[in-house]
Short mmCIF file of C-alpha atoms in Angstrom, two decimals:
data_model
loop_
_atom_site.label_atom_id
_atom_site.label_comp_id
_atom_site.label_asym_id
_atom_site.label_seq_id
_atom_site.Cartn_x
_atom_site.Cartn_y
_atom_site.Cartn_z
CA GLN T 10 0.07 -0.01 0.05
CA TYR T 11 3.13 2.28 0.05
CA GLY T 12 2.16 3.67 -3.42
CA PHE T 13 4.14 5.35 -6.34
CA ALA T 14 1.51 5.75 -9.04
CA SER T 15 -1.28 6.85 -6.54
CA ALA T 16 1.17 9.23 -4.76
CA TRP T 17 2.01 10.92 -7.98
CA ARG T 18 -1.71 11.18 -8.93
CA ARG T 19 -2.57 12.92 -5.63
CA PHE T 20 0.25 15.39 -6.34
CA LEU T 21 -0.73 16.23 -9.78
CA VAL T 22 -4.42 16.33 -9.22
CA ALA T 23 -4.72 17.51 -5.58
CA GLY T 24 -1.31 18.99 -4.94
CA GLU T 25 -0.56 16.53 -2.16
CA THR T 26 3.21 16.31 -1.86
CA MET T 27 3.81 14.19 1.34
CA GLY T 28 3.87 10.83 -0.65
CA ILE T 29 6.67 12.03 -2.98
CA ALA T 30 8.51 13.59 0.01
CA ALA T 31 8.29 10.01 1.55
CA HIS T 32 9.74 8.64 -1.68
CA PHE T 33 12.77 10.71 -1.53
CA LEU T 34 13.12 9.77 2.17
CA LEU T 35 13.41 6.16 0.99
CA ILE T 36 15.79 7.00 -1.66
CA GLY T 37 18.10 8.92 0.49
CA LEU T 38 18.19 6.12 3.10
CA CYS T 39 19.18 3.68 0.20
CA ALA T 40 21.86 6.10 -1.20
CA LEU T 41 23.71 5.92 2.23
CA LEU T 42 24.53 2.34 1.23
CA PHE T 43 24.49 2.26 -2.47
CA ILE T 44 26.88 4.79 -3.27
CA PRO T 45 29.57 4.07 -0.83
CA ALA T 46 29.34 0.17 -1.29
CA ALA T 47 32.92 -0.18 -2.61
CA GLY T 48 34.40 1.65 0.26
CA LEU T 49 32.26 -0.34 2.71
CA GLY T 50 33.72 -3.66 1.32
CA LEU T 51 30.54 -4.82 -0.22
CA ALA T 52 30.58 -7.01 -3.37
CA ALA T 53 27.77 -5.02 -4.86
CA SER T 54 27.42 -2.00 -7.15
CA GLY T 55 24.70 0.54 -7.75
CA SER T 56 22.39 0.93 -10.87
CA LEU T 57 23.83 3.24 -13.52
CA ALA T 58 22.28 3.45 -16.98
CA PRO T 59 22.71 5.64 -20.08
CA VAL T 60 21.21 9.03 -20.50
CA SER T 61 19.58 8.57 -23.77
CA VAL T 62 16.68 9.49 -26.11
CA SER T 63 15.23 6.00 -25.38
CA LEU T 64 15.27 6.95 -21.59
CA VAL T 65 13.28 10.19 -22.26
CA ILE T 66 10.60 8.29 -24.46
CA GLY T 67 10.60 5.20 -22.33
CA ALA T 68 10.05 7.03 -19.01
CA PHE T 69 7.24 9.32 -20.47
CA MET T 70 5.38 6.00 -21.92
CA PHE T 71 5.88 4.44 -18.33
CA GLY T 72 4.17 7.47 -16.58
CA ILE T 73 1.06 7.28 -18.90
CA GLY T 74 1.01 3.53 -18.47
CA MET T 75 1.07 3.45 -14.75
CA GLN T 76 -1.90 5.89 -14.56
CA LEU T 77 -4.03 3.90 -17.06
CA ALA T 78 -3.19 0.53 -15.33
CA ASN T 79 -3.82 2.09 -11.80
CA GLY T 80 -0.42 0.82 -10.63
CA CYS T 81 3.42 0.90 -11.11
CA GLY T 82 5.64 -2.00 -11.52
CA SER T 83 5.68 -3.10 -8.00
CA GLY T 84 1.94 -1.87 -7.60
CA VAL T 85 0.79 -4.19 -10.35
CA LEU T 86 2.55 -7.34 -8.68
CA VAL T 87 0.95 -6.40 -5.22
CA SER T 88 -2.37 -5.78 -6.60
CA PHE T 89 -2.28 -8.98 -8.86
CA GLY T 90 -1.35 -11.13 -5.82
CA GLY T 91 -4.12 -9.45 -3.97
CA GLY T 92 -6.73 -10.65 -6.54
CA SER T 93 -7.36 -7.46 -8.64
CA GLY T 94 -9.22 -8.08 -11.66
CA ARG T 95 -7.68 -5.15 -13.39
CA MET T 96 -4.22 -6.51 -12.84
CA LEU T 97 -5.11 -9.96 -14.05
CA VAL T 98 -4.97 -8.08 -17.33
CA ALA T 99 -2.46 -5.52 -16.95
CA LEU T 100 0.36 -8.00 -15.82
CA PRO T 101 0.23 -10.34 -18.94
CA PHE T 102 0.21 -7.04 -21.12
CA PHE T 103 3.17 -5.73 -18.86
CA ILE T 104 5.09 -9.02 -19.62
CA LEU T 105 4.32 -8.76 -23.23
CA GLY T 106 5.32 -5.01 -23.40
CA SER T 107 8.60 -5.89 -21.64
CA LEU T 108 9.40 -8.53 -24.21
CA LEU T 109 8.60 -6.22 -27.00
CA GLY T 110 10.74 -3.54 -25.36
CA SER T 111 13.62 -5.87 -25.39
CA PHE T 112 13.45 -6.26 -29.13
CA LEU T 113 13.16 -2.31 -29.56
CA LEU T 114 15.93 -1.32 -26.96
CA PRO T 115 19.19 -1.98 -29.28
CA THR T 116 17.85 0.19 -32.06
CA ALA T 117 16.58 2.78 -29.62
CA LEU T 118 19.99 3.08 -28.11
CA ASP T 119 21.11 4.28 -31.66
CA TRP T 120 18.88 7.31 -31.41
CA GLY T 121 21.40 9.08 -29.28
CA SER T 122 23.22 8.48 -25.92
CA LEU T 123 25.54 10.10 -23.61
CA GLY T 124 26.42 6.84 -21.91
CA GLN T 125 26.21 6.43 -18.07
CA VAL T 126 26.56 9.71 -16.07
CA ALA T 127 27.36 9.49 -12.41
CA ILE T 128 26.55 12.68 -10.70
CA ALA T 129 29.75 14.01 -8.95
CA GLY T 130 31.60 10.99 -10.41
CA GLY T 131 34.87 12.53 -10.31
CA ALA T 132 34.59 13.91 -6.71
CA GLY T 133 35.68 10.80 -4.95
CA GLU T 134 33.38 8.46 -2.97
CA THR T 135 32.84 10.78 -0.06
CA GLY T 136 32.18 13.76 -2.18
CA ARG T 137 29.96 11.89 -4.52
CA LEU T 138 27.79 10.63 -1.64
CA LEU T 139 27.66 14.18 -0.08
CA VAL T 140 26.60 15.77 -3.35
CA ASN T 141 23.85 12.99 -4.11
CA ILE T 142 22.55 13.14 -0.45
CA GLY T 143 22.31 17.02 -0.96
CA LEU T 144 20.41 16.67 -4.08
CA ILE T 145 17.94 14.01 -2.70
CA ALA T 146 17.46 15.97 0.51
CA ALA T 147 16.72 19.24 -1.19
CA ALA T 148 14.05 17.46 -3.40
CA GLY T 149 12.56 15.71 -0.39
CA VAL T 150 12.58 18.90 1.72
CA ALA T 151 11.06 21.03 -1.06
CA PHE T 152 7.91 18.67 -1.40
CA TYR T 153 7.65 18.43 2.29
CA VAL T 154 7.74 22.41 2.71
CA ILE T 155 5.28 22.76 -0.11
CA GLY T 156 2.94 20.17 1.65
CA ARG T 157 3.33 21.92 5.01
CA ARG T 158 2.31 25.26 3.76
CA ARG T 159 -0.94 23.55 2.23
CA GLY T 160 -1.65 22.19 5.66
CA GLN T 161 -0.63 18.72 4.99
CA THR T 162 1.13 16.25 7.36
CA VAL T 163 3.22 13.06 6.59
CA PRO T 164 1.37 10.10 8.12
CA ARG T 165 3.31 8.16 10.64
CA GLN T 166 2.79 5.01 8.65
CA LEU T 167 4.26 6.38 5.60
CA VAL T 168 7.64 7.29 7.56
CA ILE T 169 7.82 3.87 9.01
CA GLY T 170 6.95 2.43 5.46
CA SER T 171 9.95 4.18 4.19
CA VAL T 172 12.28 2.98 6.72
CA VAL T 173 11.19 -0.58 6.62
CA ILE T 174 11.27 -0.72 2.70
CA ALA T 175 14.73 1.03 2.96
CA ALA T 176 15.95 -1.81 5.29
CA LEU T 177 14.70 -4.40 2.92
CA CYS T 178 16.35 -2.72 0.00
CA TRP T 179 19.70 -2.61 1.89
CA LEU T 180 19.17 -6.48 2.28
CA VAL T 181 18.43 -7.08 -1.43
CA PHE T 182 21.57 -4.95 -2.21
CA ILE T 183 24.02 -6.85 0.16
CA ILE T 184 22.71 -10.24 -0.69
CA SER T 185 22.19 -9.91 -4.48
CA GLY T 186 24.94 -7.45 -5.31
CA ASN T 187 22.51 -5.07 -7.09
CA PRO T 188 19.76 -2.71 -6.13
CA TRP T 189 16.20 -3.95 -6.18
CA GLY T 190 14.66 -4.25 -9.70
CA ILE T 191 11.26 -5.32 -10.88
CA THR T 192 10.77 -5.29 -14.78
CA PHE T 193 13.72 -7.47 -15.94
CA GLY T 194 11.72 -10.47 -14.38
CA PHE T 195 8.72 -9.66 -16.56
CA THR T 196 11.12 -9.40 -19.60
CA LEU T 197 12.52 -13.02 -18.74
CA TRP T 198 9.15 -14.35 -18.24
CA GLY T 199 7.95 -13.01 -21.60
CA ALA T 200 11.13 -14.42 -23.27
CA LYS T 201 10.69 -17.99 -21.72
CA ILE T 202 7.05 -18.13 -22.88
CA ALA T 203 7.89 -16.89 -26.37
CA THR T 204 10.78 -19.43 -26.57
CA LEU T 205 8.32 -22.28 -25.61
CA ILE T 206 5.93 -21.22 -28.54
CA GLY T 207 8.78 -21.17 -31.05
CA VAL T 208 9.92 -17.51 -31.26
CA PRO T 209 13.88 -17.49 -31.70
CA VAL T 210 14.29 -15.05 -28.74
CA GLY T 211 17.98 -15.73 -28.59
CA ASP T 212 18.51 -14.30 -32.02
CA PHE T 213 17.67 -10.81 -31.03
CA THR T 214 20.42 -8.45 -30.04
CA PHE T 215 19.24 -7.78 -26.50
CA TRP T 216 19.23 -11.64 -25.77
CA GLN T 217 22.78 -11.74 -26.95
CA TRP T 218 24.08 -9.43 -24.34
CA ALA T 219 25.86 -11.13 -21.48
CA GLY T 220 23.34 -10.54 -18.62
CA PRO T 221 20.02 -11.40 -20.59
CA GLN T 222 21.83 -14.31 -22.33
CA ARG T 223 22.69 -15.84 -19.08
CA ALA T 224 19.24 -15.24 -17.53
CA LEU T 225 17.55 -16.81 -20.76
CA THR T 226 19.65 -19.97 -20.62
CA HIS T 227 19.04 -20.59 -16.87
CA SER T 228 15.74 -21.11 -14.77
CA VAL T 229 13.49 -18.20 -13.94
CA LEU T 230 14.40 -19.06 -10.23
CA ALA T 231 17.93 -18.32 -10.91
CA ASP T 232 17.38 -14.64 -11.76
CA VAL T 233 16.98 -12.28 -8.68
CA SER T 234 14.35 -9.91 -10.12
CA SER T 235 12.18 -12.97 -11.23
CA LEU T 236 12.46 -14.63 -7.95
CA MET T 237 11.48 -11.47 -6.14
CA ASP T 238 8.70 -10.83 -8.36
CA ILE T 239 7.27 -14.15 -7.57
CA GLY T 240 7.91 -13.54 -3.77
CA MET T 241 5.89 -10.29 -3.94
CA VAL T 242 3.06 -12.03 -5.58
CA ILE T 243 2.89 -14.78 -2.90
CA GLY T 244 3.36 -12.19 -0.05
CA ALA T 245 0.56 -9.96 -1.41
CA GLY T 246 -1.66 -13.16 -1.79
CA LEU T 247 -0.95 -14.26 1.78
CA LEU T 248 -1.73 -10.69 3.06
CA ALA T 249 -5.25 -10.63 1.00
CA ALA T 250 -6.07 -14.05 2.18
CA ILE T 251 -5.52 -13.36 5.74
CA GLY T 252 -7.17 -9.94 5.67
CA GLY T 253 -10.23 -10.84 3.50
CA GLY T 254 -9.13 -8.60 0.59
CA LEU T 255 -9.75 -11.52 -1.87
CA ARG T 256 -13.53 -11.63 -0.92
CA ARG T 257 -13.75 -7.82 -1.46
CA GLN T 258 -12.68 -7.57 -4.97
CA SER T 259 -15.02 -6.33 -7.64
CA TRP T 260 -14.65 -7.11 -11.50
CA PRO T 261 -13.68 -3.90 -13.38
CA SER T 262 -15.74 -2.59 -16.22
CA SER T 263 -14.70 -3.29 -19.90
CA ARG T 264 -13.16 0.18 -20.31
CA GLN T 265 -11.01 -0.38 -17.23
CA LEU T 266 -9.78 -3.58 -18.51
CA VAL T 267 -8.90 -1.88 -21.87
CA ALA T 268 -7.02 0.71 -19.76
CA ALA T 269 -5.21 -1.95 -17.83
CA ALA T 270 -4.05 -3.69 -21.12
CA LEU T 271 -2.99 -0.57 -22.74
CA GLY T 272 -1.28 0.63 -19.49
CA GLY T 273 0.63 -2.82 -19.16
CA ILE T 274 1.86 -2.56 -22.74
CA LEU T 275 3.04 1.02 -22.05
CA MET T 276 4.77 0.21 -18.87
CA GLY T 277 6.39 -2.87 -20.45
CA ILE T 278 7.98 -1.14 -23.39
CA GLY T 279 8.75 1.92 -21.49
CA ALA T 280 10.54 0.15 -18.72
CA ARG T 281 12.89 -1.51 -21.15
CA LEU T 282 13.51 1.55 -22.94
CA ALA T 283 14.03 3.58 -19.84
CA PHE T 284 16.25 0.93 -18.19
CA GLY T 285 13.59 0.06 -15.38
CA CYS T 286 10.47 1.28 -13.77
CA ASN T 287 9.85 3.25 -10.60
CA ILE T 288 11.82 0.88 -8.45
CA GLY T 289 14.64 -0.05 -10.87
CA ALA T 290 15.07 3.47 -12.53
CA PHE T 291 13.54 6.05 -10.12
CA LEU T 292 14.53 4.61 -6.80
CA ALA T 293 17.71 2.59 -7.50
CA GLY T 294 18.85 5.16 -10.09
CA ILE T 295 18.69 8.06 -8.00
CA ALA T 296 19.92 6.44 -4.96
CA SER T 297 22.91 5.13 -6.89
CA GLY T 298 23.90 8.66 -8.00
CA SER T 299 22.96 8.13 -11.62
CA LEU T 300 21.55 11.08 -13.65
CA HIS T 301 19.31 8.84 -15.44
CA GLY T 302 17.20 8.28 -12.38
CA TRP T 303 16.57 12.11 -12.08
CA ILE T 304 15.49 12.19 -15.86
CA TRP T 305 13.27 9.34 -15.45
CA PHE T 306 11.43 11.01 -12.62
CA VAL T 307 10.82 14.18 -14.63
CA MET T 308 9.64 12.40 -17.74
CA ALA T 309 7.49 9.66 -15.95
CA MET T 310 5.91 12.55 -14.00
CA ALA T 311 5.09 14.26 -17.21
CA GLY T 312 3.77 11.08 -18.70
CA SER T 313 1.55 10.54 -15.54
CA TRP T 314 0.01 13.96 -16.16
CA VAL T 315 -1.03 12.76 -19.55
CA GLY T 316 -2.20 9.57 -18.28
CA ILE T 317 -4.47 11.18 -15.68
CA LYS T 318 -5.90 13.26 -18.38
CA TRP T 319 -6.80 10.10 -20.18
CA ARG T 320 -8.15 8.27 -17.31
CA PRO T 321 -11.76 9.45 -17.42
CA SER T 322 -12.09 8.14 -20.93
CA PHE T 323 -11.50 4.64 -19.53
CA ASP T 324 -14.03 4.89 -16.64
CA LEU T 325 -11.20 5.69 -14.28
CA ALA T 326 -11.58 8.49 -11.62
CA ARG T 327 -9.08 11.35 -11.80
#
């Protein structure tokens, strides 16, 4: 229930900023470990991705998609596990879009790229950490101050949630060697299914790169992102079963199901073109000191604004 898509929608529609302030609290806590990992002796590295045209387009697409599907990368998994009829449609289309995005990404990178850009990359480990924490704190404080001036407060549960999720992100980082990611697991599932029905996935450029090729030739349970995605669905399903959430689900209208399918496709393609979703690009990218995370945030927010404008056409409330 932490919420990324919903918090962004409340900000754009009602001017509520505390949800995004909490997001930057979470990101700042993660950055305290992600950026100085090497100096702390950890066999782990942050998430750096290219600043490219594909990043701009993909993040914008993702922003539209997550408002139409009514959930982001992690939100789709949690709602799917909780028995949401909308996500029963959104998740398969998210997987399909992710696979399509893997076919498109190598070509999209040719549209223009500056390569990976680490903020304050030449300042040394301590300097890089201080610069990035300063930027993250400035963004978080700005959203917090705006909210306070509008009479808003940060719910205690939101602060606790940020701290708990940050602790879990630290554990994922230490154990797996990489920040938490969602959407590569979807891409891998799509590739495995496509391979089973005879699509020569391994012939495509993306799947000849070392990481994807290794994942494709091994079990889906050998990939960290895939394994965590499965765990999230199981955890959300158990919580819904215990709390009675499965019994309270209502079936969406046909327009809402169309929005879920369209949103899933857009998020899937967008996540691959933009090197991740709200978790892998926004949270992990900024917390790793990568410029691409900030650009993802701006473009996905712009896409969210468009998606919110489209929501009434699909029987969804603004």
